[in-house]
Amino acid sequence: MPDRYAPLRVLVVEDHAFQRIAAEELVRQLGAYRVRCAASGREASAILATEPFDVVLCDIEMPDGNGPELIADLHQRHERAFAGVPPVWVWMTALADDILDSHRDLARELGIRHVYALRKPLAADTLEDILEDALTRNPSAEAMAASRVMAGDDDLLAAVRTGDALSIVFQPQFDIATGRLAGAEALCRWRHPTLGLIRPDLFIARLEALDAAEPVFLLGVQRCLDVQQRLAAHGVAVPLGINGSAQTLCRHGLLETFDAMVAASGVPRERLTIELTEGFPVNDPLALSVTLNRLRLLGYGVAIDDFGVGIATLKLLADLPFTQIKLDRSFVGNVDGHGQRAVICRNVIGLARDLGLECVAEGVETEAQRAALLALGCGIGQGYLWSPPLAADAFVNDALARAVRPPA
Ligand code: C2E
Ligand code: CA
Ligand code: CA
């Protein structure tokens, strides 16, 4: 049983006994054993005042103190509302999206910065991503998790060879002005048998160093093509982004393998964008230029990822044929402020516009950031404000539900 989430303290607030047990069971299955339950908003409010929690999963409709009443009650208690720092808050409901949206805002007003909204029944993959997020938000819990043994190279190479333990999730992207679904990014996850879910920042760089990242790229491609085919069966098209480093993309024969997979699938090439991730310094700029130009000529999109954090990014931007800039979340996090990062953020958005490139803001978490990005003319946003990364099935269902199709 993975114990990565063992340090997390989780409170489940749910009036319906069966659903409460199901949620508690799911949390435990994911390896977070420190779970408490409350059957009403009133009970939850008392528990939150006396015990610290990292994550609260809260039902919206409860006869004895519902979600909004609980928030109002916590509001009244001011700084005495939480025994610890405000937890990551997860609303659970079977109701419509707009209800979830308004509840998200309610919790944010209480000073809870990280609010998610999940549809019932809860999906294990999505919940796991949220636990992972809570872990990184909680320094003490993260320190405990980090002190556990990290997976070794043998485990990693075996996982990549068989592919069984690797999965690809999809984080939706939205048109900032209209709120329409505008695309998604494919992100890799590794489910280790004892360590639990491991995020890519912890193993992709190591794979690159071992020169073994190509299978992960091709797995991402295959999953994107599967998703595209499922959407196309319903007449829906959503552009998808796949991450790849310069080292992987320039490997001999890789581009041919990739393009052959796409051709065999029947998916139009313009529905895929390759995101060039931080593989800096670029060892062979000429090979990279040839590869990216070939991708463009074939009809694929090419994005420069994490723009603003690498050293060579301005030069790369000047020299290479990008179609999209992905603005790094460390800048986006400050877009609504007055500091230097806000100035840089504004200028990068202007730069993208002047160069005729699509601009995608990463890590958008608050309504204030969204409003600032809208005012600056940034076209597309991605982040927890809209959605965490979703398992393929959940993403396809969500995309189909949102798709505007011509009337039959
Ligand atoms: P990235 O390409 O910048 O991906 C965005 C990362 O931001 C993802 O982390 C995503 O889960 C996270 N994120 C999304 N919204 C928010 C938000 O609102 N707030 C915050 N704080 N974070 C948010 P993830 O999945 O852990 O990926 C980390 C990095 O690993 C990626 O950064 C990408 O560079 C790399 N990566 C992921 N999948 C692959 C892959 O299949 N191949 C390669 N080569 N690299 C990958
Ligand atoms: Ca990316
Ligand atoms: Ca990025």
XYZ file of C-alpha atoms and ligand atoms in Angstrom:
456
model
C 0.000 0.000 0.000
C 1.501 3.392 -0.961
C 2.309 5.532 2.057
C 3.175 8.790 0.351
C -0.022 10.423 1.578
C 0.185 8.965 5.069
C 1.094 12.351 6.634
C -2.020 14.065 5.269
C -4.940 14.738 7.609
C -8.227 14.513 5.741
C -11.750 15.430 6.880
C -14.737 14.014 4.980
C -17.978 15.959 5.460
C -20.960 14.087 4.076
C -24.463 13.479 5.460
C -25.206 10.429 3.349
C -23.797 7.424 5.251
C -23.063 5.311 2.194
C -21.333 8.133 0.308
C -19.401 9.091 3.442
C -18.036 5.570 3.811
C -17.233 5.414 0.084
C -15.279 8.697 0.204
C -13.447 7.659 3.371
C -12.603 4.304 1.838
C -11.280 5.958 -1.339
C -9.056 8.300 0.684
C -7.680 5.348 2.656
C -7.113 3.318 -0.507
C -4.951 6.159 -1.773
C -2.839 5.767 1.355
C -4.070 8.698 3.482
C -5.020 6.925 6.688
C -5.540 9.924 8.950
C -9.182 10.407 7.959
C -11.964 11.787 10.123
C -15.594 12.051 9.150
C -18.393 14.478 9.959
C -22.043 13.874 9.103
C -23.065 17.543 8.948
C -21.707 21.039 8.438
C -22.256 21.741 12.115
C -20.184 18.789 13.233
C -17.467 19.712 10.699
C -17.292 23.271 11.972
C -16.626 22.049 15.540
C -13.963 19.574 14.387
C -12.189 22.144 12.182
C -11.919 24.560 15.100
C -10.107 22.047 17.263
C -8.078 19.867 14.901
C -5.812 20.834 11.987
C -6.509 19.287 8.558
C -4.656 19.376 5.244
C -7.632 18.473 3.062
C -11.397 18.820 3.554
C -13.760 16.926 1.243
C -17.143 18.561 1.706
C -20.542 17.683 0.310
C -22.614 20.684 -0.779
C -26.128 19.491 -0.040
C -26.605 18.424 3.588
C -29.849 18.825 5.533
C -28.158 19.686 8.847
C -25.838 22.568 7.942
C -25.097 22.540 4.207
C -21.925 23.663 2.437
C -22.662 27.416 2.234
C -23.868 27.437 5.864
C -20.649 25.783 6.946
C -18.643 28.438 5.094
C -20.752 31.227 6.641
C -20.199 29.712 10.068
C -16.428 29.472 9.526
C -16.476 33.073 8.297
C -18.004 34.230 11.567
C -15.322 32.517 13.581
C -12.643 34.481 11.712
C -9.179 33.333 12.691
C -10.638 30.773 15.081
C -12.250 28.877 12.185
C -9.312 26.551 11.643
C -7.066 24.966 14.247
C -4.254 24.942 11.662
C -3.599 26.744 8.374
C -6.619 26.768 6.026
C -6.844 23.346 4.362
C -7.128 22.522 0.680
C -10.899 22.516 0.173
C -12.734 20.098 -2.121
C -16.443 20.509 -2.837
C -18.223 17.326 -3.839
C -21.546 17.371 -5.611
C -23.700 15.748 -8.230
C -25.099 19.177 -9.154
C -24.393 21.332 -12.201
C -21.150 23.153 -13.013
C -22.394 26.658 -12.228
C -23.216 25.573 -8.673
C -19.709 24.258 -8.292
C -18.308 27.530 -9.621
C -20.177 29.700 -7.150
C -19.111 27.438 -4.269
C -15.518 27.732 -5.367
C -15.757 31.506 -4.999
C -17.436 31.197 -1.589
C -14.588 29.169 -0.148
C -12.012 31.539 -1.626
C -13.671 34.455 0.159
C -12.942 32.644 3.403
C -9.233 32.832 2.628
C -8.957 29.247 1.458
C -6.623 29.606 -1.502
C -6.868 26.126 -2.911
C -10.384 25.118 -3.761
C -11.392 22.249 -5.994
C -14.773 21.123 -7.147
C -15.368 17.475 -7.907
C -18.297 15.698 -9.345
C -19.660 12.607 -7.592
C -18.884 9.780 -7.797
C -15.304 10.752 -6.978
C -12.616 9.566 -9.399
C -9.571 8.079 -7.671
C -7.073 9.614 -10.126
C -8.393 13.134 -9.690
C -8.494 12.816 -5.921
C -4.935 11.511 -5.953
C -3.779 14.584 -7.853
C -5.417 16.746 -5.194
C -3.715 14.837 -2.373
C -0.439 15.359 -4.214
C -1.170 19.072 -4.418
C -2.007 19.182 -0.696
C 1.281 17.470 0.044
C 3.279 20.137 -1.775
C 1.294 22.890 0.000
C 2.092 21.487 3.419
C 5.811 21.788 4.151
C 5.797 19.491 7.173
C 3.888 16.746 5.397
C 6.081 17.128 2.340
C 9.216 16.893 4.425
C 7.922 13.636 5.880
C 7.093 12.310 2.440
C 10.428 13.399 0.990
C 12.302 11.675 3.780
C 10.910 8.386 2.545
C 13.054 6.447 0.123
C 12.890 7.771 -3.413
C 12.446 5.189 -6.133
C 15.673 3.826 -7.635
C 16.739 3.781 -11.281
C 15.914 0.083 -11.657
C 12.285 0.710 -10.640
C 12.106 3.664 -12.980
C 13.535 1.853 -15.994
C 11.262 -1.146 -15.366
C 8.228 1.144 -15.186
C 9.165 2.756 -18.489
C 9.901 -0.586 -20.163
C 6.537 -2.155 -19.349
C 4.560 1.106 -19.329
C 2.019 -0.480 -16.949
C 2.700 1.834 -14.043
C 2.739 4.993 -16.154
C -0.386 6.910 -16.975
C -1.230 10.074 -18.846
C -3.658 12.650 -17.466
C -5.139 15.633 -19.279
C -5.386 19.154 -17.916
C -8.016 21.196 -19.777
C -7.248 24.710 -21.048
C -9.840 27.445 -21.432
C -10.440 30.506 -23.554
C -10.011 33.201 -20.906
C -12.551 35.549 -22.470
C -15.372 33.095 -23.224
C -14.710 30.256 -20.765
C -14.864 27.719 -23.603
C -12.694 24.602 -23.572
C -9.711 25.492 -25.796
C -7.365 22.516 -25.463
C -5.594 20.287 -22.970
C -2.098 19.273 -21.956
C -1.075 15.631 -21.551
C 0.914 15.070 -18.335
C 2.618 11.927 -17.179
C 2.138 10.133 -13.831
C 3.975 7.190 -12.340
C 2.182 4.953 -9.881
C 4.893 3.313 -7.798
C 3.831 0.110 -5.969
C 4.947 1.347 -2.551
C 5.580 5.081 -2.920
C 2.261 5.914 -4.564
C 1.746 8.499 -7.260
C 4.981 10.201 -8.337
C 4.852 13.449 -10.292
C 6.945 13.927 -13.403
C 9.278 16.605 -12.030
C 10.653 13.870 -9.775
C 11.516 11.401 -12.519
C 11.519 12.921 -16.046
C 14.865 14.671 -15.557
C 16.355 11.420 -14.268
C 14.992 9.556 -17.307
C 16.559 12.164 -19.572
C 19.880 11.676 -17.809
C 19.539 7.918 -18.368
C 18.642 8.644 -21.995
C 15.403 6.698 -21.543
C 12.626 9.306 -21.878
C 11.517 8.386 -25.412
C 8.937 5.734 -24.362
C 7.225 8.292 -22.108
C 6.897 10.698 -25.034
C 5.473 7.966 -27.264
C 3.058 6.873 -24.528
C 1.824 10.473 -24.338
C 1.393 10.528 -28.113
C -0.571 7.266 -28.093
C -2.893 8.443 -25.310
C -3.488 11.760 -27.080
C -4.375 9.963 -30.295
C -6.772 7.660 -28.380
C -8.489 10.705 -26.863
C -8.666 12.487 -30.235
C -10.282 9.443 -31.830
C -12.862 9.166 -29.047
C -13.728 12.848 -29.383
C -13.804 12.693 -33.186
C -16.353 9.857 -32.999
C -18.700 12.505 -31.555
C -17.671 15.222 -33.978
C -15.584 17.049 -31.355
C -12.004 18.314 -31.797
C -9.823 19.646 -28.967
C -6.143 20.560 -29.546
C -3.798 18.581 -27.283
C -0.269 19.411 -26.106
C 2.449 16.802 -25.485
C 5.669 17.553 -23.570
C 9.041 16.640 -25.012
C 12.591 17.759 -24.319
C 15.053 18.776 -27.032
C 17.026 15.656 -26.216
C 14.052 13.372 -26.834
C 12.687 15.214 -29.867
C 16.059 15.185 -31.625
C 16.626 11.460 -31.194
C 17.334 9.692 -34.434
C 14.114 8.370 -35.992
C 11.805 9.726 -33.270
C 10.051 12.238 -35.473
C 9.382 9.598 -38.133
C 7.960 7.189 -35.520
C 5.762 9.944 -34.095
C 4.451 11.093 -37.462
C 3.741 7.511 -38.557
C 1.648 6.959 -35.406
C -0.341 10.111 -36.124
C -0.823 9.203 -39.787
C -2.038 5.694 -38.857
C -4.566 7.165 -36.402
C -6.197 9.478 -38.930
C -6.010 12.380 -36.456
C -5.250 15.676 -38.255
C -1.757 16.890 -37.384
C -2.865 20.393 -36.452
C -4.687 18.941 -33.443
C -1.354 18.206 -31.754
C 1.165 20.661 -30.317
C 4.594 19.621 -29.107
C 5.648 21.538 -25.975
C 9.402 21.968 -25.818
C 10.188 21.545 -22.108
C 13.168 22.848 -20.185
C 15.952 20.731 -21.611
C 18.385 23.622 -21.383
C 21.083 24.150 -22.260
C 20.250 22.887 -25.722
C 23.241 20.781 -26.718
C 22.671 20.870 -30.443
C 20.747 24.005 -31.505
C 20.987 23.106 -35.184
C 19.413 19.658 -34.712
C 16.658 21.236 -32.611
C 15.969 23.858 -35.243
C 15.752 21.194 -37.965
C 13.396 19.072 -35.844
C 11.052 21.916 -34.898
C 10.956 23.232 -38.456
C 10.090 19.774 -39.729
C 7.289 19.509 -37.166
C 5.922 22.860 -38.321
C 6.129 21.952 -41.996
C 4.214 18.773 -41.278
C 1.471 20.879 -39.678
C 2.012 20.352 -35.933
C 1.968 23.186 -33.407
C 5.155 23.859 -31.444
C 5.113 25.529 -28.007
C 7.925 26.969 -25.927
C 7.200 25.702 -22.415
C 7.854 27.424 -19.073
C 8.637 30.654 -20.868
C 10.540 33.000 -18.595
C 12.381 30.495 -16.437
C 15.083 29.142 -18.751
C 18.229 31.134 -19.520
C 18.188 30.713 -23.267
C 14.494 31.282 -23.853
C 14.622 34.652 -25.618
C 17.246 33.399 -28.023
C 15.283 30.201 -28.646
C 12.164 32.258 -29.239
C 14.001 34.417 -31.749
C 15.541 31.484 -33.612
C 12.862 28.803 -33.630
C 9.448 28.531 -35.316
C 7.129 28.436 -32.298
C 3.350 28.765 -32.576
C 2.621 29.066 -28.855
C 4.197 30.504 -25.688
C 3.405 28.858 -22.363
C 3.867 31.471 -19.688
C 5.397 29.904 -16.602
C 3.235 29.701 -13.508
C 5.779 31.502 -11.348
C 4.960 34.620 -13.390
C 1.251 33.949 -13.730
C 1.016 33.678 -9.925
C 1.961 37.371 -9.743
C 0.113 38.727 -12.763
C -2.372 40.619 -10.583
C 0.361 42.207 -8.430
C 2.600 45.249 -8.845
C 6.050 43.680 -8.628
C 8.643 42.928 -11.275
C 7.064 39.607 -12.113
C 3.798 41.324 -12.968
C 5.655 43.669 -15.330
C 7.458 40.748 -16.993
C 4.188 38.849 -17.284
C 2.463 41.773 -19.001
C 5.353 42.183 -21.401
C 5.527 38.511 -22.337
C 1.822 38.570 -23.186
C 2.473 41.628 -25.365
C 5.478 39.912 -26.923
C 3.368 36.867 -27.819
C 0.750 39.130 -29.389
C 3.324 41.093 -31.409
C 4.901 37.862 -32.641
C 1.487 36.471 -33.574
C 1.842 33.556 -31.150
C -0.858 31.975 -29.035
C -0.249 32.670 -25.327
C -1.203 30.080 -22.705
C -0.973 31.114 -19.040
C -0.113 28.169 -16.787
C -1.060 27.692 -13.150
C -3.995 30.120 -13.045
C -5.445 29.646 -9.566
C -7.543 32.683 -8.726
C -10.280 34.787 -10.241
C -8.062 37.883 -9.785
C -5.355 36.290 -11.934
C -7.919 35.369 -14.577
C -9.278 38.921 -14.653
C -5.753 40.372 -14.966
C -4.895 37.957 -17.802
C -8.133 38.859 -19.584
C -7.361 42.574 -19.300
C -3.876 41.932 -20.721
C -5.283 40.030 -23.681
C -3.867 36.610 -22.852
C -5.902 34.123 -24.895
C -5.794 30.834 -23.027
C -5.493 29.730 -19.398
C -4.711 26.465 -17.651
C -4.801 25.861 -13.922
C -6.644 24.759 -10.827
C -9.074 27.691 -11.185
C -10.728 25.637 -13.917
C -9.580 22.084 -13.404
C -6.799 19.818 -12.148
C -5.430 17.248 -14.616
C -8.065 14.564 -15.278
C -7.903 10.877 -16.167
C -8.548 10.297 -19.885
C -12.125 9.032 -19.374
C -13.054 11.989 -17.183
C -11.480 14.413 -19.657
C -13.319 12.922 -22.641
C -16.651 12.996 -20.778
C -16.040 16.561 -19.690
C -15.032 17.680 -23.192
C -18.108 16.022 -24.726
C -20.381 17.618 -22.122
C -18.925 21.063 -22.881
C -18.795 20.713 -26.646
C -21.145 22.920 -28.573
C -22.384 20.813 -31.428
C -24.686 21.898 -34.214
C -28.328 20.980 -33.472
C -29.299 17.556 -34.854
P 4.537 21.763 -17.166
O 4.605 21.342 -18.585
O 4.790 23.207 -16.865
O 3.105 21.296 -16.664
C 2.272 22.042 -15.850
C 2.407 21.590 -14.424
O 1.704 22.518 -13.599
C 1.785 20.236 -14.153
O 2.542 19.610 -13.134
C 0.412 20.613 -13.615
O -0.177 19.597 -12.824
C 0.780 21.819 -12.781
N -0.343 22.713 -12.568
C -1.430 22.867 -13.343
N -2.254 23.810 -12.883
C -1.666 24.303 -11.773
C -2.036 25.322 -10.837
O -3.085 25.988 -10.938
N -1.167 25.558 -9.812
C -0.003 24.850 -9.674
N 0.793 25.133 -8.630
N 0.376 23.878 -10.534
C -0.449 23.616 -11.573
P 3.057 18.140 -13.310
O 2.017 17.306 -13.954
O 3.615 17.742 -11.996
O 4.222 18.276 -14.359
C 5.444 18.888 -14.022
C 6.335 18.991 -15.237
O 6.795 17.713 -15.670
C 5.607 19.553 -16.450
O 5.560 20.927 -16.286
C 6.475 19.065 -17.588
O 7.599 19.914 -17.764
C 6.969 17.736 -17.076
N 6.178 16.667 -17.701
C 4.943 16.231 -17.380
N 4.550 15.196 -18.172
C 5.578 14.999 -19.041
C 5.792 14.081 -20.123
O 4.949 13.234 -20.466
N 6.994 14.201 -20.782
C 7.943 15.127 -20.439
N 9.070 15.180 -21.132
N 7.759 15.990 -19.437
C 6.597 15.938 -18.736
Ca 4.136 21.632 -20.645
Ca 5.128 24.688 -18.231
